[in-house]
Amino acid sequence: LGYAILRGNDAGGQTYLLMDYGPHGGVHGHPDKLNLILYADGDELAGEPQGYRYEDRRHAEWTRPTVAHWTVSVDQRSQAACTGKLLAFADGGNIKVMRGTADAAYTGVILDRTAVQLPGYFVDLYRVWGQSSHTIDYPLCFRGSLDALKGVAPATLKPMGTALGYMNLLATAGADTSGHWAATWTRGAVTVKK
């Protein structure tokens, strides 16, 4: 299938971090090469977009576009159907690492992602390079709320663009992230049935 999964244990619970690097997946595949899915505390914390049935227009407008997934979107376009490569996969006990690349998702652009899982947190190193200038969007697809948006009036939010996926993303005027920028995601309590 082309999935790499890091399995861990944190605070007595199982954690899983999946990277999709393999074949496109045919007619049911999404253009989301090097997408991550984070599962912990009995819940998916990050990764996949809200799913909609195939006949629902929101499936094409939101579920499928690359920007709806926890991977990189280049120039507000979705990735091409492609197969990436797993370059590294190592389990060193408390430190686990996986690295994948995709060089055919966008013409002239190489995607390179390394995920490191440690007890209590993980590190996501995502490099993108090409021979010309591009706009790179790295959506943080976490469940919950972001403290940096606290107090933002919904009426001030505008669509990020007209491309599929971008028409559904509402944004403020933006924040300067060229220097140090930090925000905290929180989510409500999750009840896990065992």
PDB file of C-alpha atoms in Angstrom:
ATOM      1  CA  LEU A   1       0.000   0.000   0.000  1.00  0.00           C
ATOM      2  CA  GLY A   2       2.898   2.373   0.546  1.00  0.00           C
ATOM      3  CA  TYR A   3       2.181   3.317   4.155  1.00  0.00           C
ATOM      4  CA  ALA A   4       4.822   3.680   6.853  1.00  0.00           C
ATOM      5  CA  ILE A   5       3.530   3.631  10.436  1.00  0.00           C
ATOM      6  CA  LEU A   6       5.426   4.612  13.564  1.00  0.00           C
ATOM      7  CA  ARG A   7       3.868   3.033  16.656  1.00  0.00           C
ATOM      8  CA  GLY A   8       4.594   4.376  20.093  1.00  0.00           C
ATOM      9  CA  ASN A   9       3.322   4.643  23.625  1.00  0.00           C
ATOM     10  CA  ASP A  10       2.775   7.917  25.445  1.00  0.00           C
ATOM     11  CA  ALA A  11       1.259   8.431  28.899  1.00  0.00           C
ATOM     12  CA  GLY A  12       0.081   4.812  28.871  1.00  0.00           C
ATOM     13  CA  GLY A  13      -1.737   5.094  25.538  1.00  0.00           C
ATOM     14  CA  GLN A  14      -0.882   3.945  22.031  1.00  0.00           C
ATOM     15  CA  THR A  15       0.235   6.481  19.415  1.00  0.00           C
ATOM     16  CA  TYR A  16       0.419   6.016  15.645  1.00  0.00           C
ATOM     17  CA  LEU A  17       1.891   8.254  12.980  1.00  0.00           C
ATOM     18  CA  LEU A  18       1.182   7.158   9.389  1.00  0.00           C
ATOM     19  CA  MET A  19       2.884   8.511   6.259  1.00  0.00           C
ATOM     20  CA  ASP A  20       1.425   7.810   2.794  1.00  0.00           C
ATOM     21  CA  TYR A  21       4.322   7.554   0.329  1.00  0.00           C
ATOM     22  CA  GLY A  22       3.177   4.748  -1.986  1.00  0.00           C
ATOM     23  CA  PRO A  23       1.109   4.344  -5.148  1.00  0.00           C
ATOM     24  CA  HIS A  24      -1.708   6.787  -5.874  1.00  0.00           C
ATOM     25  CA  GLY A  25      -4.541   4.386  -5.055  1.00  0.00           C
ATOM     26  CA  GLY A  26      -6.516   4.391  -8.291  1.00  0.00           C
ATOM     27  CA  VAL A  27      -9.937   6.017  -8.608  1.00  0.00           C
ATOM     28  CA  HIS A  28     -10.334   6.143  -4.824  1.00  0.00           C
ATOM     29  CA  GLY A  29      -6.890   7.649  -4.220  1.00  0.00           C
ATOM     30  CA  HIS A  30      -6.387  11.200  -3.034  1.00  0.00           C
ATOM     31  CA  PRO A  31      -3.606  13.513  -4.276  1.00  0.00           C
ATOM     32  CA  ASP A  32      -1.936  13.571  -0.848  1.00  0.00           C
ATOM     33  CA  LYS A  33       1.576  12.165  -1.198  1.00  0.00           C
ATOM     34  CA  LEU A  34       3.572  12.335   2.069  1.00  0.00           C
ATOM     35  CA  ASN A  35       0.365  12.994   4.007  1.00  0.00           C
ATOM     36  CA  LEU A  36       0.579  12.313   7.745  1.00  0.00           C
ATOM     37  CA  ILE A  37      -2.148  10.982  10.024  1.00  0.00           C
ATOM     38  CA  LEU A  38      -1.623  11.263  13.798  1.00  0.00           C
ATOM     39  CA  TYR A  39      -3.606   9.008  16.123  1.00  0.00           C
ATOM     40  CA  ALA A  40      -3.327   9.198  19.921  1.00  0.00           C
ATOM     41  CA  ASP A  41      -5.550   9.189  22.997  1.00  0.00           C
ATOM     42  CA  GLY A  42      -7.962   6.886  21.147  1.00  0.00           C
ATOM     43  CA  ASP A  43      -8.678   9.502  18.486  1.00  0.00           C
ATOM     44  CA  GLU A  44      -7.392  10.849  15.163  1.00  0.00           C
ATOM     45  CA  LEU A  45      -5.732  14.106  16.172  1.00  0.00           C
ATOM     46  CA  ALA A  46      -4.567  15.247  12.750  1.00  0.00           C
ATOM     47  CA  GLY A  47      -4.409  14.341   9.097  1.00  0.00           C
ATOM     48  CA  GLU A  48      -7.461  13.482   7.093  1.00  0.00           C
ATOM     49  CA  PRO A  49     -10.050  16.044   5.970  1.00  0.00           C
ATOM     50  CA  GLN A  50     -13.760  15.884   6.667  1.00  0.00           C
ATOM     51  CA  GLY A  51     -15.051  13.157   4.378  1.00  0.00           C
ATOM     52  CA  TYR A  52     -18.140  13.497   2.194  1.00  0.00           C
ATOM     53  CA  ARG A  53     -19.964  10.973   0.044  1.00  0.00           C
ATOM     54  CA  TYR A  54     -18.989  10.831  -3.633  1.00  0.00           C
ATOM     55  CA  GLU A  55     -22.276  12.339  -4.804  1.00  0.00           C
ATOM     56  CA  ASP A  56     -21.914  15.318  -2.435  1.00  0.00           C
ATOM     57  CA  ARG A  57     -20.297  18.301  -4.227  1.00  0.00           C
ATOM     58  CA  ARG A  58     -18.148  18.845  -1.119  1.00  0.00           C
ATOM     59  CA  HIS A  59     -16.296  15.607  -1.916  1.00  0.00           C
ATOM     60  CA  ALA A  60     -14.640  17.220  -4.959  1.00  0.00           C
ATOM     61  CA  GLU A  61     -14.433  20.657  -3.321  1.00  0.00           C
ATOM     62  CA  TRP A  62     -12.959  19.527  -0.007  1.00  0.00           C
ATOM     63  CA  THR A  63     -12.274  15.825   0.587  1.00  0.00           C
ATOM     64  CA  ARG A  64     -10.074  15.316  -2.507  1.00  0.00           C
ATOM     65  CA  PRO A  65      -7.920  18.474  -2.938  1.00  0.00           C
ATOM     66  CA  THR A  66      -4.349  18.279  -1.633  1.00  0.00           C
ATOM     67  CA  VAL A  67      -4.750  21.333   0.608  1.00  0.00           C
ATOM     68  CA  ALA A  68      -7.366  19.463   2.668  1.00  0.00           C
ATOM     69  CA  HIS A  69      -4.694  16.941   3.720  1.00  0.00           C
ATOM     70  CA  TRP A  70      -1.724  17.292   6.065  1.00  0.00           C
ATOM     71  CA  THR A  71       0.823  17.613   3.277  1.00  0.00           C
ATOM     72  CA  VAL A  72       2.167  20.390   1.057  1.00  0.00           C
ATOM     73  CA  SER A  73       0.196  22.099  -1.694  1.00  0.00           C
ATOM     74  CA  VAL A  74       2.144  24.018  -4.369  1.00  0.00           C
ATOM     75  CA  ASP A  75       0.737  27.079  -6.179  1.00  0.00           C
ATOM     76  CA  GLN A  76      -2.810  26.310  -4.945  1.00  0.00           C
ATOM     77  CA  ARG A  77      -2.902  23.136  -7.065  1.00  0.00           C
ATOM     78  CA  SER A  78      -3.471  19.534  -6.113  1.00  0.00           C
ATOM     79  CA  GLN A  79      -0.704  17.012  -6.555  1.00  0.00           C
ATOM     80  CA  ALA A  80      -0.511  14.790  -9.629  1.00  0.00           C
ATOM     81  CA  ALA A  81      -1.173  11.090  -9.159  1.00  0.00           C
ATOM     82  CA  CYS A  82       2.251   9.652  -8.357  1.00  0.00           C
ATOM     83  CA  THR A  83       4.252   7.235  -6.251  1.00  0.00           C
ATOM     84  CA  GLY A  84       6.766   8.438  -3.699  1.00  0.00           C
ATOM     85  CA  LYS A  85       9.641   6.629  -2.016  1.00  0.00           C
ATOM     86  CA  LEU A  86      10.349   5.643   1.567  1.00  0.00           C
ATOM     87  CA  LEU A  87      14.003   6.604   2.185  1.00  0.00           C
ATOM     88  CA  ALA A  88      14.290   5.786   5.884  1.00  0.00           C
ATOM     89  CA  PHE A  89      12.371   3.880   8.542  1.00  0.00           C
ATOM     90  CA  ALA A  90      13.939   3.257  11.938  1.00  0.00           C
ATOM     91  CA  ASP A  91      12.649   2.275  15.366  1.00  0.00           C
ATOM     92  CA  GLY A  92      15.156   3.134  18.061  1.00  0.00           C
ATOM     93  CA  GLY A  93      12.846   2.503  21.005  1.00  0.00           C
ATOM     94  CA  ASN A  94      11.780   5.946  22.216  1.00  0.00           C
ATOM     95  CA  ILE A  95      13.002   7.577  18.994  1.00  0.00           C
ATOM     96  CA  LYS A  96      11.355   6.545  15.722  1.00  0.00           C
ATOM     97  CA  VAL A  97      12.030   8.066  12.294  1.00  0.00           C
ATOM     98  CA  MET A  98      10.533   7.808   8.813  1.00  0.00           C
ATOM     99  CA  ARG A  99      11.427   9.798   5.713  1.00  0.00           C
ATOM    100  CA  GLY A 100       9.708   9.908   2.337  1.00  0.00           C
ATOM    101  CA  THR A 101      10.114  11.809  -0.912  1.00  0.00           C
ATOM    102  CA  ALA A 102       7.953  12.508  -3.954  1.00  0.00           C
ATOM    103  CA  ASP A 103       9.450  14.039  -7.107  1.00  0.00           C
ATOM    104  CA  ALA A 104       6.459  13.721  -9.456  1.00  0.00           C
ATOM    105  CA  ALA A 105       3.676  15.330  -7.387  1.00  0.00           C
ATOM    106  CA  TYR A 106       4.447  18.714  -8.993  1.00  0.00           C
ATOM    107  CA  THR A 107       6.494  19.315 -12.139  1.00  0.00           C
ATOM    108  CA  GLY A 108       9.970  20.534 -11.207  1.00  0.00           C
ATOM    109  CA  VAL A 109       9.351  20.299  -7.448  1.00  0.00           C
ATOM    110  CA  ILE A 110      10.683  17.742  -4.964  1.00  0.00           C
ATOM    111  CA  LEU A 111       8.865  17.012  -1.694  1.00  0.00           C
ATOM    112  CA  ASP A 112      10.942  15.578   1.174  1.00  0.00           C
ATOM    113  CA  ARG A 113       9.387  14.851   4.583  1.00  0.00           C
ATOM    114  CA  THR A 114      10.951  13.428   7.727  1.00  0.00           C
ATOM    115  CA  ALA A 115       8.839  12.611  10.791  1.00  0.00           C
ATOM    116  CA  VAL A 116      10.469  11.881  14.142  1.00  0.00           C
ATOM    117  CA  GLN A 117       8.314  10.455  16.928  1.00  0.00           C
ATOM    118  CA  LEU A 118       9.390  10.796  20.565  1.00  0.00           C
ATOM    119  CA  PRO A 119       7.468  10.319  23.835  1.00  0.00           C
ATOM    120  CA  GLY A 120       5.094  13.267  24.198  1.00  0.00           C
ATOM    121  CA  TYR A 121       5.754  14.962  20.856  1.00  0.00           C
ATOM    122  CA  PHE A 122       6.995  14.586  17.317  1.00  0.00           C
ATOM    123  CA  VAL A 123       9.081  16.620  14.887  1.00  0.00           C
ATOM    124  CA  ASP A 124       7.931  17.213  11.305  1.00  0.00           C
ATOM    125  CA  LEU A 125      10.637  18.344   8.868  1.00  0.00           C
ATOM    126  CA  TYR A 126       9.145  19.127   5.468  1.00  0.00           C
ATOM    127  CA  ARG A 127      11.441  20.429   2.713  1.00  0.00           C
ATOM    128  CA  VAL A 128      10.225  21.548  -0.701  1.00  0.00           C
ATOM    129  CA  TRP A 129      12.494  22.709  -3.492  1.00  0.00           C
ATOM    130  CA  GLY A 130      12.466  23.423  -7.189  1.00  0.00           C
ATOM    131  CA  GLN A 131      14.246  25.533  -9.782  1.00  0.00           C
ATOM    132  CA  SER A 132      11.671  28.324  -9.878  1.00  0.00           C
ATOM    133  CA  SER A 133       9.647  30.340  -7.379  1.00  0.00           C
ATOM    134  CA  HIS A 134       6.481  28.751  -5.976  1.00  0.00           C
ATOM    135  CA  THR A 135       3.869  29.423  -3.323  1.00  0.00           C
ATOM    136  CA  ILE A 136       3.977  26.621  -0.768  1.00  0.00           C
ATOM    137  CA  ASP A 137       1.044  25.975   1.570  1.00  0.00           C
ATOM    138  CA  TYR A 138       1.519  23.670   4.544  1.00  0.00           C
ATOM    139  CA  PRO A 139      -1.905  23.106   6.146  1.00  0.00           C
ATOM    140  CA  LEU A 140      -1.937  22.113   9.802  1.00  0.00           C
ATOM    141  CA  CYS A 141      -4.842  19.699   9.860  1.00  0.00           C
ATOM    142  CA  PHE A 142      -5.345  19.298  13.606  1.00  0.00           C
ATOM    143  CA  ARG A 143      -8.696  18.595  15.261  1.00  0.00           C
ATOM    144  CA  GLY A 144      -9.651  21.244  17.794  1.00  0.00           C
ATOM    145  CA  SER A 145      -9.117  24.974  18.033  1.00  0.00           C
ATOM    146  CA  LEU A 146      -6.121  27.279  17.621  1.00  0.00           C
ATOM    147  CA  ASP A 147      -5.520  29.936  20.279  1.00  0.00           C
ATOM    148  CA  ALA A 148      -4.158  32.354  17.645  1.00  0.00           C
ATOM    149  CA  LEU A 149      -7.707  32.580  16.228  1.00  0.00           C
ATOM    150  CA  LYS A 150      -9.369  33.354  19.565  1.00  0.00           C
ATOM    151  CA  GLY A 151     -11.449  36.503  19.250  1.00  0.00           C
ATOM    152  CA  VAL A 152     -11.392  36.566  15.431  1.00  0.00           C
ATOM    153  CA  ALA A 153     -14.801  37.635  14.131  1.00  0.00           C
ATOM    154  CA  PRO A 154     -16.145  35.111  11.582  1.00  0.00           C
ATOM    155  CA  ALA A 155     -17.304  37.983   9.350  1.00  0.00           C
ATOM    156  CA  THR A 156     -13.662  39.037   8.857  1.00  0.00           C
ATOM    157  CA  LEU A 157     -12.664  35.659   7.384  1.00  0.00           C
ATOM    158  CA  LYS A 158     -12.317  35.407   3.601  1.00  0.00           C
ATOM    159  CA  PRO A 159     -11.705  32.431   1.263  1.00  0.00           C
ATOM    160  CA  MET A 160      -7.998  31.850   0.560  1.00  0.00           C
ATOM    161  CA  GLY A 161      -8.622  31.448  -3.159  1.00  0.00           C
ATOM    162  CA  THR A 162     -10.885  30.067  -5.856  1.00  0.00           C
ATOM    163  CA  ALA A 163      -9.114  26.748  -6.490  1.00  0.00           C
ATOM    164  CA  LEU A 164     -10.684  23.526  -5.206  1.00  0.00           C
ATOM    165  CA  GLY A 165     -10.105  23.301  -1.479  1.00  0.00           C
ATOM    166  CA  TYR A 166      -8.984  26.913  -1.180  1.00  0.00           C
ATOM    167  CA  MET A 167     -12.540  28.167  -1.664  1.00  0.00           C
ATOM    168  CA  ASN A 168     -13.410  26.289   1.548  1.00  0.00           C
ATOM    169  CA  LEU A 169     -10.502  27.637   3.626  1.00  0.00           C
ATOM    170  CA  LEU A 170     -11.313  30.851   5.413  1.00  0.00           C
ATOM    171  CA  ALA A 171      -8.435  33.032   6.577  1.00  0.00           C
ATOM    172  CA  THR A 172      -7.694  36.254   8.373  1.00  0.00           C
ATOM    173  CA  ALA A 173      -5.448  38.900   6.871  1.00  0.00           C
ATOM    174  CA  GLY A 174      -2.552  36.653   7.857  1.00  0.00           C
ATOM    175  CA  ALA A 175       0.220  36.520  10.386  1.00  0.00           C
ATOM    176  CA  ASP A 176       3.904  37.183   9.891  1.00  0.00           C
ATOM    177  CA  THR A 177       5.561  33.797  10.350  1.00  0.00           C
ATOM    178  CA  SER A 178       8.982  34.790   8.985  1.00  0.00           C
ATOM    179  CA  GLY A 179      10.318  35.016  12.543  1.00  0.00           C
ATOM    180  CA  HIS A 180       9.311  33.156  15.671  1.00  0.00           C
ATOM    181  CA  TRP A 181       5.632  32.243  15.610  1.00  0.00           C
ATOM    182  CA  ALA A 182       3.881  29.921  18.022  1.00  0.00           C
ATOM    183  CA  ALA A 183       0.337  28.803  18.629  1.00  0.00           C
ATOM    184  CA  THR A 184      -1.360  26.163  20.766  1.00  0.00           C
ATOM    185  CA  TRP A 185      -3.975  23.699  19.580  1.00  0.00           C
ATOM    186  CA  THR A 186      -6.492  22.374  22.101  1.00  0.00           C
ATOM    187  CA  ARG A 187      -9.263  19.866  21.798  1.00  0.00           C
ATOM    188  CA  GLY A 188     -12.105  18.730  23.997  1.00  0.00           C
ATOM    189  CA  ALA A 189     -11.909  15.599  26.110  1.00  0.00           C
ATOM    190  CA  VAL A 190     -12.283  12.352  24.213  1.00  0.00           C
ATOM    191  CA  THR A 191     -14.088   9.347  25.657  1.00  0.00           C
ATOM    192  CA  VAL A 192     -12.475   6.090  24.611  1.00  0.00           C
ATOM    193  CA  LYS A 193     -14.448   2.857  24.929  1.00  0.00           C
ATOM    194  CA  LYS A 194     -12.291  -0.175  25.595  1.00  0.00           C
TER     195      LYS A 194
END
